[in-house]
XYZ file of C-alpha atoms in Angstrom:
594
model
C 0.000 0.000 0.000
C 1.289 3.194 -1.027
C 1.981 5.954 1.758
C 0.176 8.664 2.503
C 0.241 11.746 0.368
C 1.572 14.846 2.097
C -0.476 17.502 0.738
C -0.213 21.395 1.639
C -3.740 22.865 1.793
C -3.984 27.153 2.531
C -6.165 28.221 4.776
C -7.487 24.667 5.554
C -6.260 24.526 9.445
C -7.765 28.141 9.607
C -11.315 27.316 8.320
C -11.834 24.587 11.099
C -14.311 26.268 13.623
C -16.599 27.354 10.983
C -16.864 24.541 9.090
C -17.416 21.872 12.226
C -20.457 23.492 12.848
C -21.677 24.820 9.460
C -21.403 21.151 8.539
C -22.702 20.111 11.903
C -25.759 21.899 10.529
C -26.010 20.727 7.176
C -25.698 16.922 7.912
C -28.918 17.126 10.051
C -30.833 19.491 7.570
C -29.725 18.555 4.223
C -28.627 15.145 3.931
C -28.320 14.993 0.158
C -25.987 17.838 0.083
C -23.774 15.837 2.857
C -24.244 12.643 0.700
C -23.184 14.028 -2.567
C -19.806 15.725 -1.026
C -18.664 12.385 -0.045
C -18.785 11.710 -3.436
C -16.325 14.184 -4.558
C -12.591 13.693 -4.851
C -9.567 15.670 -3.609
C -6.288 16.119 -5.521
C -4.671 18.617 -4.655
C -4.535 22.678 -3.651
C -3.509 23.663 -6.589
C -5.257 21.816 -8.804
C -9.071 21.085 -10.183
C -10.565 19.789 -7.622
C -14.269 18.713 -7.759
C -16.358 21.562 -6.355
C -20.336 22.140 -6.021
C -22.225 25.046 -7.477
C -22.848 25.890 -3.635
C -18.691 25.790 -3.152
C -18.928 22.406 -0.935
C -15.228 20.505 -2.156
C -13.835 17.179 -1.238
C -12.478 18.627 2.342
C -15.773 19.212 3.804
C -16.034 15.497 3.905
C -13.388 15.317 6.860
C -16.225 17.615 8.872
C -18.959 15.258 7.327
C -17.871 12.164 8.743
C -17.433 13.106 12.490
C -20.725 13.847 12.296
C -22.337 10.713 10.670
C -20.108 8.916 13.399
C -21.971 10.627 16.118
C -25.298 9.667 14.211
C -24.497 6.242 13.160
C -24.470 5.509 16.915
C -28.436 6.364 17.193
C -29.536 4.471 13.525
C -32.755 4.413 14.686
C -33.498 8.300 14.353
C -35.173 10.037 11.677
C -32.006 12.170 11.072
C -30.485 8.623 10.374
C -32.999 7.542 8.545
C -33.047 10.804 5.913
C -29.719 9.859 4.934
C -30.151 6.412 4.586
C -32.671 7.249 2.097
C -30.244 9.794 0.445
C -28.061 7.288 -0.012
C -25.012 8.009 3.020
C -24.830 3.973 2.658
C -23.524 3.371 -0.891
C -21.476 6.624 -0.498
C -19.831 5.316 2.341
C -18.997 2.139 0.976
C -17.377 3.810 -1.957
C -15.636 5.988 0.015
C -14.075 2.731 1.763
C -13.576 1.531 -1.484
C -11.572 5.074 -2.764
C -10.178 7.034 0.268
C -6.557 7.359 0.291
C -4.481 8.578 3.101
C -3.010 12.049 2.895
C -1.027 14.047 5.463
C -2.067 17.743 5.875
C -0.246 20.667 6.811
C -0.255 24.731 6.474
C 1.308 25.687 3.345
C 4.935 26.852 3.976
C 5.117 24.462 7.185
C 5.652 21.261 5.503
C 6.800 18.296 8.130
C 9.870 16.549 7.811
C 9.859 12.739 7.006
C 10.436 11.613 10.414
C 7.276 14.368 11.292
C 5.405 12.123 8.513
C 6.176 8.808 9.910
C 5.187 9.653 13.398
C 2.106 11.196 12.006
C 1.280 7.791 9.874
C 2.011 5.422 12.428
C -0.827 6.752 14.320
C -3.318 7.119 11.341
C -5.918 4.397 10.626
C -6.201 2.668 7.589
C -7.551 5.389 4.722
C -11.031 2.806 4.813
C -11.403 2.322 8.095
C -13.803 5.347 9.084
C -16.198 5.135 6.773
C -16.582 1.154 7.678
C -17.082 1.850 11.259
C -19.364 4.382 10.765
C -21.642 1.621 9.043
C -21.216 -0.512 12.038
C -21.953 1.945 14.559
C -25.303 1.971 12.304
C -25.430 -1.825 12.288
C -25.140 -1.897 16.427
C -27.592 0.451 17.468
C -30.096 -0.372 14.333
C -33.800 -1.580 15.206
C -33.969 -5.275 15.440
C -36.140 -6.681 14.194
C -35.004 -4.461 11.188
C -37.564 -1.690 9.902
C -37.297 -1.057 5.596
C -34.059 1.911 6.666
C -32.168 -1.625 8.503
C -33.088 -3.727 5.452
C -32.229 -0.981 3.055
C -28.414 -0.277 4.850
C -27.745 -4.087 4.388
C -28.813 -4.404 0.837
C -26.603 -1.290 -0.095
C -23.372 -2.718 2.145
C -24.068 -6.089 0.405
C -23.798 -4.885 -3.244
C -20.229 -3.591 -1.943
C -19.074 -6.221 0.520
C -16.427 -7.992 -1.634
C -15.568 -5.531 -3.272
C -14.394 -3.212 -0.064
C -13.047 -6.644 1.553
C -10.686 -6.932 -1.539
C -9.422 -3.999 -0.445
C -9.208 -4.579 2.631
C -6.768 -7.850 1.877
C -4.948 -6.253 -0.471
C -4.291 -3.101 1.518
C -3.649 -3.857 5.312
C -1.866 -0.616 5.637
C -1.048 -0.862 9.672
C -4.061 -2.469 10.831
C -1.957 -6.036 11.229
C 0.380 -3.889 13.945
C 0.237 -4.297 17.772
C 1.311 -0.076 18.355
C -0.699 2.123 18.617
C -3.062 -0.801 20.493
C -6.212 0.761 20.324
C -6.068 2.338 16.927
C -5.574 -1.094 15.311
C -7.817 -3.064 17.513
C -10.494 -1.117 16.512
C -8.984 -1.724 12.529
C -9.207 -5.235 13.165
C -12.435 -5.879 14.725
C -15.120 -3.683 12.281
C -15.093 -6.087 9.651
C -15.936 -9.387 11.383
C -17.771 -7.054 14.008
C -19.912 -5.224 10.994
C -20.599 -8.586 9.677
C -22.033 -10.540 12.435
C -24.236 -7.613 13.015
C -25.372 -7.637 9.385
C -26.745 -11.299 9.739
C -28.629 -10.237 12.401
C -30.542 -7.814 10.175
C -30.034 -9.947 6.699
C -28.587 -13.311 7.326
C -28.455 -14.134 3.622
C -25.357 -11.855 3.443
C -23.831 -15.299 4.498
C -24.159 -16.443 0.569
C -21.474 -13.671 0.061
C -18.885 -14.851 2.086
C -19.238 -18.617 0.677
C -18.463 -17.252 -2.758
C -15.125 -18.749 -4.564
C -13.928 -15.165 -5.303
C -14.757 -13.118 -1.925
C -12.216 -13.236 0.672
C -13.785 -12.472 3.521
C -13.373 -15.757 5.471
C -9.298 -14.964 4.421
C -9.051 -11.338 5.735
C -11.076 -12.581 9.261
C -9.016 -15.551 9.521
C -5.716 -13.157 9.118
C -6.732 -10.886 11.913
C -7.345 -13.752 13.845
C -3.184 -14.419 13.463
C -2.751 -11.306 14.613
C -5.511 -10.459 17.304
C -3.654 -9.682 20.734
C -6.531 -9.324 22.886
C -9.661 -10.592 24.273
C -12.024 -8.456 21.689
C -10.300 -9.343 18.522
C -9.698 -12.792 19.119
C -13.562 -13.436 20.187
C -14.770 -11.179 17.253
C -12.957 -13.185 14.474
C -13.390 -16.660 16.136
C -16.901 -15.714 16.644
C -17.167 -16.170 13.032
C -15.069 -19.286 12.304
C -15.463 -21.411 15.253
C -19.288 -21.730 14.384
C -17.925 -22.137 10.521
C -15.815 -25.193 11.217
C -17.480 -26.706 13.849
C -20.829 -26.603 12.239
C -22.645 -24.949 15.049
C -23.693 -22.277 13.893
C -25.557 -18.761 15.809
C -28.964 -19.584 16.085
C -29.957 -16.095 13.816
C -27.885 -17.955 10.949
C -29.535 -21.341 11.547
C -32.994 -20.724 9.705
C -30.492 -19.595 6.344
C -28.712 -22.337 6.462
C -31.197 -24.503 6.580
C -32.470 -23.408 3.250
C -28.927 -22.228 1.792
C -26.245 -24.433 3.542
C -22.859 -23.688 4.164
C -20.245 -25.426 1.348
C -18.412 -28.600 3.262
C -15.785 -27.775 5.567
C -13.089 -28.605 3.363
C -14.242 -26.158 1.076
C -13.857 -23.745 3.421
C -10.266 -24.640 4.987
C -8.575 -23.264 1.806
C -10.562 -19.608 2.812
C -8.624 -19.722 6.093
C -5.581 -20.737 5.133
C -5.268 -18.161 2.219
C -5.413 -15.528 5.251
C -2.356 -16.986 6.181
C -0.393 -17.768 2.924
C 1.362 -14.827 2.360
C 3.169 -11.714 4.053
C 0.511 -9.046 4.233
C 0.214 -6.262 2.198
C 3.370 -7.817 -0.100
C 3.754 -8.941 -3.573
C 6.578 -11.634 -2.177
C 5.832 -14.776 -3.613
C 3.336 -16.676 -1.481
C 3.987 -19.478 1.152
C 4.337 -23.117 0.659
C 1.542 -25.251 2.158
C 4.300 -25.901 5.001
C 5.367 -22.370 5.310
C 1.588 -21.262 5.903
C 0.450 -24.003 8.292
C 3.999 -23.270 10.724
C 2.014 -19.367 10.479
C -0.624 -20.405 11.295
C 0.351 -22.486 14.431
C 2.917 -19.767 15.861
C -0.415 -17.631 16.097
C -1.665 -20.379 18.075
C 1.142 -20.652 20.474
C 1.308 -16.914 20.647
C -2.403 -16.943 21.556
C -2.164 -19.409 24.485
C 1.107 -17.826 26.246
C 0.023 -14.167 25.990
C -3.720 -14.367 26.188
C -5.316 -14.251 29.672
C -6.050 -17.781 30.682
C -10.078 -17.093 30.481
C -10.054 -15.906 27.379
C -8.448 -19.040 25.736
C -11.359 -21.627 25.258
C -12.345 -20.129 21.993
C -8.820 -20.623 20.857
C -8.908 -24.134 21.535
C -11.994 -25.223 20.316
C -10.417 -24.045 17.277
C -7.493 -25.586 17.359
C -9.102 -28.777 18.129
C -11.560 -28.439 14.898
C -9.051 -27.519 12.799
C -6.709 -29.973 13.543
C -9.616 -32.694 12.864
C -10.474 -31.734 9.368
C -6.789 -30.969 8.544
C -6.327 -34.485 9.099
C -8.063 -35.309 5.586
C -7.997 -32.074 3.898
C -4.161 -29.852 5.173
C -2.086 -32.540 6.790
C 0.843 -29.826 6.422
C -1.158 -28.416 9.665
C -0.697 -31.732 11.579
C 2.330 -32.174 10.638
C 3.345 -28.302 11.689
C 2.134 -28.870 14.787
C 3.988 -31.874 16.051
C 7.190 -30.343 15.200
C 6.207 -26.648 17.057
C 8.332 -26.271 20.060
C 7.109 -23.158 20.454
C 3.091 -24.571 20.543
C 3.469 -27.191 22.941
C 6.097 -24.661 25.398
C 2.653 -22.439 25.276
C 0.532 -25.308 25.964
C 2.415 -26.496 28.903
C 2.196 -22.814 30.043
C -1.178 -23.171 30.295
C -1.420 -26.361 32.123
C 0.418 -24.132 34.545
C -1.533 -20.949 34.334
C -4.681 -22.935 34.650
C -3.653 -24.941 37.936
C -2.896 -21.284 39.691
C -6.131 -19.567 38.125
C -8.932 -19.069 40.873
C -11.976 -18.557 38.300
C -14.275 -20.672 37.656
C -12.815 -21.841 34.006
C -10.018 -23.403 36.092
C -10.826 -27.034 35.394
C -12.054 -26.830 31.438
C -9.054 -24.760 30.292
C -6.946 -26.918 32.203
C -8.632 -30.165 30.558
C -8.683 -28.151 26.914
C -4.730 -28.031 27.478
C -4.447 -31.652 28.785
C -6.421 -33.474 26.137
C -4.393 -30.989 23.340
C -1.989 -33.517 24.245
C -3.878 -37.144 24.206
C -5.626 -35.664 20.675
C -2.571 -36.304 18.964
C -1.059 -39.830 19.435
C -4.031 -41.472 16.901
C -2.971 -39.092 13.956
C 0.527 -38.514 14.555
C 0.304 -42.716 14.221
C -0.660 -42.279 10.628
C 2.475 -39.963 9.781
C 5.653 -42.324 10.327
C 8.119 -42.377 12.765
C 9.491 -39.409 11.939
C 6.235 -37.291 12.936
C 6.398 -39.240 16.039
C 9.496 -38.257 16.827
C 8.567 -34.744 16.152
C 5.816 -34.955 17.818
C 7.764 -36.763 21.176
C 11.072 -34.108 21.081
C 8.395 -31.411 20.827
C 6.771 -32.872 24.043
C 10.165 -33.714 26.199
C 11.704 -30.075 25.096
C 8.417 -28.117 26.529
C 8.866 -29.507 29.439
C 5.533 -31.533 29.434
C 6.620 -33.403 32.853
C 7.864 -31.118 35.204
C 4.305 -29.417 34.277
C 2.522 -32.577 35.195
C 4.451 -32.699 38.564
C 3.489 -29.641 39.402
C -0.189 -30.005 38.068
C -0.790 -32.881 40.078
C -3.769 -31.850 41.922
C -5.320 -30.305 38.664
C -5.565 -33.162 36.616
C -6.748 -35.792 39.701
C -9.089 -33.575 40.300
C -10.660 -32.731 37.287
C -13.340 -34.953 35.543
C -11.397 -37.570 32.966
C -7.997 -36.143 34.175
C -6.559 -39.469 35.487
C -7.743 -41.079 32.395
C -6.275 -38.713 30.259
C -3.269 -38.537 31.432
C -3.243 -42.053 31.465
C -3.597 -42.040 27.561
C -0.482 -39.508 27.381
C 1.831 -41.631 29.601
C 0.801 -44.962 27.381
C 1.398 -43.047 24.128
C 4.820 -41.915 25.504
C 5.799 -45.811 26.084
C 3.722 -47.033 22.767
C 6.315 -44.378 20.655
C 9.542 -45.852 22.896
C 10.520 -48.055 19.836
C 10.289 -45.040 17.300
C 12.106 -42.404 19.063
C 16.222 -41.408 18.023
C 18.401 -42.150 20.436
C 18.656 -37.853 20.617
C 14.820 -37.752 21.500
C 14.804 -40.639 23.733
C 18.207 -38.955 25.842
C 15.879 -35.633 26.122
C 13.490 -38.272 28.141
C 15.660 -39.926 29.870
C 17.083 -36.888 31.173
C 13.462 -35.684 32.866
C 13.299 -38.999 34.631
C 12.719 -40.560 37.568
C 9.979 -38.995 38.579
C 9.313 -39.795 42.000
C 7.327 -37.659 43.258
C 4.625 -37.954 40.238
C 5.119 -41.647 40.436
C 4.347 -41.439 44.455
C 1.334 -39.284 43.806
C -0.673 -41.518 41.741
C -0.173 -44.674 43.898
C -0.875 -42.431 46.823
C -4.092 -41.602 44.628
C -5.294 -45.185 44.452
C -4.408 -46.461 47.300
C -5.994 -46.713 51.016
C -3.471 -46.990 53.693
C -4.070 -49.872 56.030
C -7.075 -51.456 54.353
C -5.328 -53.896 52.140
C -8.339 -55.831 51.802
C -11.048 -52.994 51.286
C -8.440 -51.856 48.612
C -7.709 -55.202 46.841
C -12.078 -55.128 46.802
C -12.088 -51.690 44.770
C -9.677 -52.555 42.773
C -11.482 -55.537 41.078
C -14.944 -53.778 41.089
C -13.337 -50.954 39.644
C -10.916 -53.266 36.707
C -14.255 -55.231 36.279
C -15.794 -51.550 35.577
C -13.032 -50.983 33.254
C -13.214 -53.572 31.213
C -17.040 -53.435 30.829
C -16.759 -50.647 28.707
C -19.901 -48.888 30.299
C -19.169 -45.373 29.673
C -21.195 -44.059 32.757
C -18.255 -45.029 34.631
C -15.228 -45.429 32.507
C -13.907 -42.127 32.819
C -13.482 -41.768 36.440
C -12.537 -45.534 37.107
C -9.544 -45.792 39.973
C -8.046 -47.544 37.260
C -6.717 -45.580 35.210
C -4.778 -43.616 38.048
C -3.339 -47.116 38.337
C -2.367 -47.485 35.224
C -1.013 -43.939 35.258
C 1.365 -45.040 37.414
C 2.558 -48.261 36.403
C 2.952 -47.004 33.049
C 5.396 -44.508 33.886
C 7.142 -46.484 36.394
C 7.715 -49.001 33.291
C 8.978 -46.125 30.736
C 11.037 -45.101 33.419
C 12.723 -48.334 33.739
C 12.922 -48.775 29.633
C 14.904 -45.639 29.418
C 17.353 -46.542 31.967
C 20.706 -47.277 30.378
C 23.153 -49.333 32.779
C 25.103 -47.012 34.835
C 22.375 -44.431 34.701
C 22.488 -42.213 38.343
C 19.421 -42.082 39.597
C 18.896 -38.501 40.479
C 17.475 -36.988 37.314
C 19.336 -35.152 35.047
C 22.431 -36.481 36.485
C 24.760 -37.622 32.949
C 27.447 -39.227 34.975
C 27.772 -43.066 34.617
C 28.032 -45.018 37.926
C 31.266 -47.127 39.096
C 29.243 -50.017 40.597
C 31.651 -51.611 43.222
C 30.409 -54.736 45.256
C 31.986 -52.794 48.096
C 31.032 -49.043 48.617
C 28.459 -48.902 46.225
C 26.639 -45.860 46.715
C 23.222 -46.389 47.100
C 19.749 -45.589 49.371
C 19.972 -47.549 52.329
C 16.530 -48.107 52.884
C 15.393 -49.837 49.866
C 18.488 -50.615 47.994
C 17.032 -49.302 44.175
C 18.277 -46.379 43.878
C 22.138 -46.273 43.180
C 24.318 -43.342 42.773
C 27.765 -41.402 41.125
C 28.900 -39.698 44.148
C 27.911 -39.046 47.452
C 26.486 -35.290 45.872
C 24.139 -36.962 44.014
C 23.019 -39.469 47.161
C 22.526 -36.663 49.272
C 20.848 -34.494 46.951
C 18.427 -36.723 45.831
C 17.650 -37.601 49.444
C 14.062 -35.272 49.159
C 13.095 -36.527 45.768
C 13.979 -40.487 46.049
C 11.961 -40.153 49.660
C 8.749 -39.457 48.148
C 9.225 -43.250 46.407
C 11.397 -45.203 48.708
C 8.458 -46.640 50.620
C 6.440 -47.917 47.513
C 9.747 -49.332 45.763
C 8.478 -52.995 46.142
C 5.017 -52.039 44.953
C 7.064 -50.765 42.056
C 9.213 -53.656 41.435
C 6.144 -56.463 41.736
C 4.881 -54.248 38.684
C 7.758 -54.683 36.634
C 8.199 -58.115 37.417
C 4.443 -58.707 36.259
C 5.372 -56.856 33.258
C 8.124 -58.765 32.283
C 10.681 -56.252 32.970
C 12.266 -57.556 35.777
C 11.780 -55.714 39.169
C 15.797 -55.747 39.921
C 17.270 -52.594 41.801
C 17.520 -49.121 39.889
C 20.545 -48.966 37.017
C 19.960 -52.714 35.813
C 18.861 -51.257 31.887
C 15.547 -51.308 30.702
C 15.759 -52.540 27.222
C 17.854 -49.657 25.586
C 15.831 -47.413 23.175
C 12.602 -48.276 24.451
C 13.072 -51.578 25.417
C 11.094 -54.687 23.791
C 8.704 -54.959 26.284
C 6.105 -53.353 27.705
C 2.796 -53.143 29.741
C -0.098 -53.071 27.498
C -1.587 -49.487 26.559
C -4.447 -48.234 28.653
C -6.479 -46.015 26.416
């Protein structure tokens, strides 16, 4: 987009009190007049510029529009109406379709260039006033809509592509984070103008679904770069219900009778919004490029955003990954290898278990079950994308979150099981991990206090029998596959447990120390060995890393023959700590619990 012209104009400055209210006047009296200046064009002061036999020129439309601004916001008055039926509609849109910028000063006193970037940094986009003067009409408009309502929306509708065009072609700042108010208000008054028009005229939905209007793209665009609560609910308020099928009731009755195209006629819409730099003739992304865009707005979104404003973002997520899975597997794919996504994700698992409000447990469950959504899929994709998928996990720092999330996700409905599914997905994917991967595991293990947790969970101190009871009633739940009580079965904390006891014992390489994150082999000497004297497992490289580890191992020393009876069972062997579980990933291994 070009920049704005910097135009002298005499006596312009000067005329300012006089014309604010002579035009103040006018507006209210004789809208036509108002109407057809809008109409006129500017080019310059010394040059033919479009002028009325009464002497109205193309400046009197900067005191014009303050004042249908300040009328826009009461649509429903007859002063609103008259122009409406003078036609301020159509000459607003084409004034969104034709304004350019322009900088002006007193002649003689032109601004330096630095003057002139300051200046345009601040400005709004050269369209932007007339389109939020239409949906200052739309919001405080008569619903249901009187002939002036349906009359604004058939005008706006002959334009809409056209204006969004320019809109995508022509970002000019509005994609910025500085000034933040100037372009939040940019990037909410299309989607925000829209959804208001379907309340009046829902068919303007037909628009949208064309092939060549890229509405659906520009939305989807300021979605990547929305920063706050407004714009993120005002652009997902238009493609969550889009993509998940759902849509707001006042579309329903439309799209009953003139239904939506298939979602994956619509993915390609959102993903245009994405596939290129905006505003730039640089060639446009590869399918690859766009999707890694497109998930970097995603992890921006969930470590900046407040944590209750995030639940739109993941039902999006979630939808789109689902039909990407047929229709853009470069999404998938993009998001197993982001770092950056699943970091922001595991920020939330924290930011959720510290939040008082009442969204607490479903954003912390939205975040959790981000994670067991992806083992089925990433399945399909080789071991490479597993790998991806697993590095991705282990560099985030997935289980020191879970440590320190404990009482969040035993607490929350499903949370045992799902975390269950996680931990078995992590020791299905053992065999197809590099030996780089699988180190970045083995270096966040043990995990004793997690490990102590869950058992602590399931078990009942001093009522072996009453326990050994609920555990069969609740395995003989399990297995029953009645859904009423599947999901919070005592089982699965068990298998929670005894899963990642048995990964941790895979990933054990002979010699291994056991205080995590400890890379210095053992010297195993029948006499002085240095190891816990309590239980005799856990063996160490020096009496630094014995001592040490003396809080962490203490959490698990008690429960270390529980632990070793597992691995036994499992075929591991239940011999003390350092005796090598199987290499990279080990052959065996407890069956899945899903």
């Amino acid at each position: 987009m070009a920049p704005p012209t910097v135009k002298a104009a005499p006596n312009f400055h000067e005329k300012h009190p006089e014309r604010i209210e002579h035009w103040k006047r006018i507006v209210r009296t004789d809208p036509a007049r108002a109407v057809h200046v809008l109409g006129l064009s500017y080019t310059g002061p010394n040059e033919d510029n479009s002028t009325t036999p009464k002497g109205d020129s193309a400046l009197d439309g900067l005191y014009i529009l303050p004042q249908l601004r300040d009328l826009a916001a009461n649509s429903k008055s007859s002063t609103w109406r008259a122009l409406v039926d003078a036609g301020v509609i159509t000459a607003l849109c084409k004034c969104a379709l034709n304004f350019q910028a322009a900088i002006m000063h007193k002649d003689g006193h032109a601004p330096s260039t630095t003057e002139s970037d300051d200046v345009e940094k601040n400005m709004p986009s050269p369209y932007h006033v007339p389109l939020d003067i239409l949906c200052q009409a739309s919001i405080s408009c008569a619903l249901p809509p009187t002939t002036t309502e349906k009359k604004m929306v058939s005008e706006i509708k002959k334009h809409w592509s056209s204006i969004v065009q320019r809109v995508w072609s022509e970002p000019s700042r509005s994609l910025e984070s500085e000034p933040k108010k100037v372009r939040l208000l940019e990037r909410i008054v299309i989607p925000q103008l829209f959804v208001r028009l379907t309340l009046i005229d829902p068919s303007i939905l037909d628009i949208i679904f064309k092939p060549i209007d890229l509405t659906l793209a520009v939305v989807f665009r300021y979605w990547l770069y929305s920063d706050e609560r407004i714009d993120t609910r005002m652009t997902l308020g238009i493609l969550v219900p889009l993509i998940e099928n759902e849509p707001h009731t006042h579309w329903q009755a439309h799209l009953a009778s003139h239904p939506a195209p298939p979602t994956h006629q619509l993915l390609p819409k959102f993903f245009l919004g994405a596939s290129k730099v905006a505003g730039s003739d640089k060639k446009k992304r590869t399918a690859g490029q766009t999707a890694d865009v497109v998930v970097k707005a995603f992890a921006t979104h969930l470590e900046l955003l407040p944590v209750q404003d995030l639940q739109l973002d993941y039902d999006f997520f979630h939808s789109l990954f689902h039909h990407c899975q047929e229709h853009n597997r470069a999404f998938n794919k993009a998001v197993y290898r982001s770092r950056e996504f699943w970091a922001a994700n595991v920020s939330v698992l924290r930011r959720t278990a510290r939040h008082p409000g009442p969204e607490k447990v479903p954003l912390y469950m939205s975040a959790l079950t981000t994670f067991s959504s992806m083992p089925h899929t990433v399945s399909e994709d080789g071991k490479e994308a597993i790998d991806a998928l697993m590095r991705s996990w282990f560099e985030s720092g997935l289980m020191d979150a879970l440590e320190e999330t404990i009482a969040s996700f035993l607490g929350a409905p499903r949370g045992p099981m799902i975390l269950t599914g996680i931990l078995a997905a992590v020791d299905r994917f053992l065999p197809d991990l590099t030996p780089k991967t699988l180190a970045l595991l083995r270096a966040q293990l043990p995990r004793p206090k997690l490990v102590k947790s869950l058992i602590a969970a399931c078990m009942t101190p001093g009522n072996n029998d009453g326990e050994q009871s609920n555990v069969k009633k609740d395995y003989a739940s399990l297995v029953s596959h009645d859904p009423a009580t599947n999901e919070d079965n005592q089982m699965w904390i068990h298998g929670a447990w005894q899963i990642l006891a048995t990964i941790e014992h895979k990933v054990e390489q002979v010699g291994d120390c056991s205080r995590r994150s400890c890379e210095v082999k053992r010297v195993d000497l029948e006499e002085g060995e240095l190891r816990c004297e309590m239980c005799k497992w856990a063996r160490y490289c020096s009496d630094d890393c014995l001592t040490g580890d003396i809080f962490e191992h203490s959490q698990i020393c008690g429960w270390v023959p529980v632990i070793q009876q597992v691995l036994t069972d499992s075929g591991l062997g239940g011999s003390a700590g350092g005796g090598g579980g199987g290499g990279e990933g080990g052959e065996s291994k407890i069956e899945d619990v899903d």
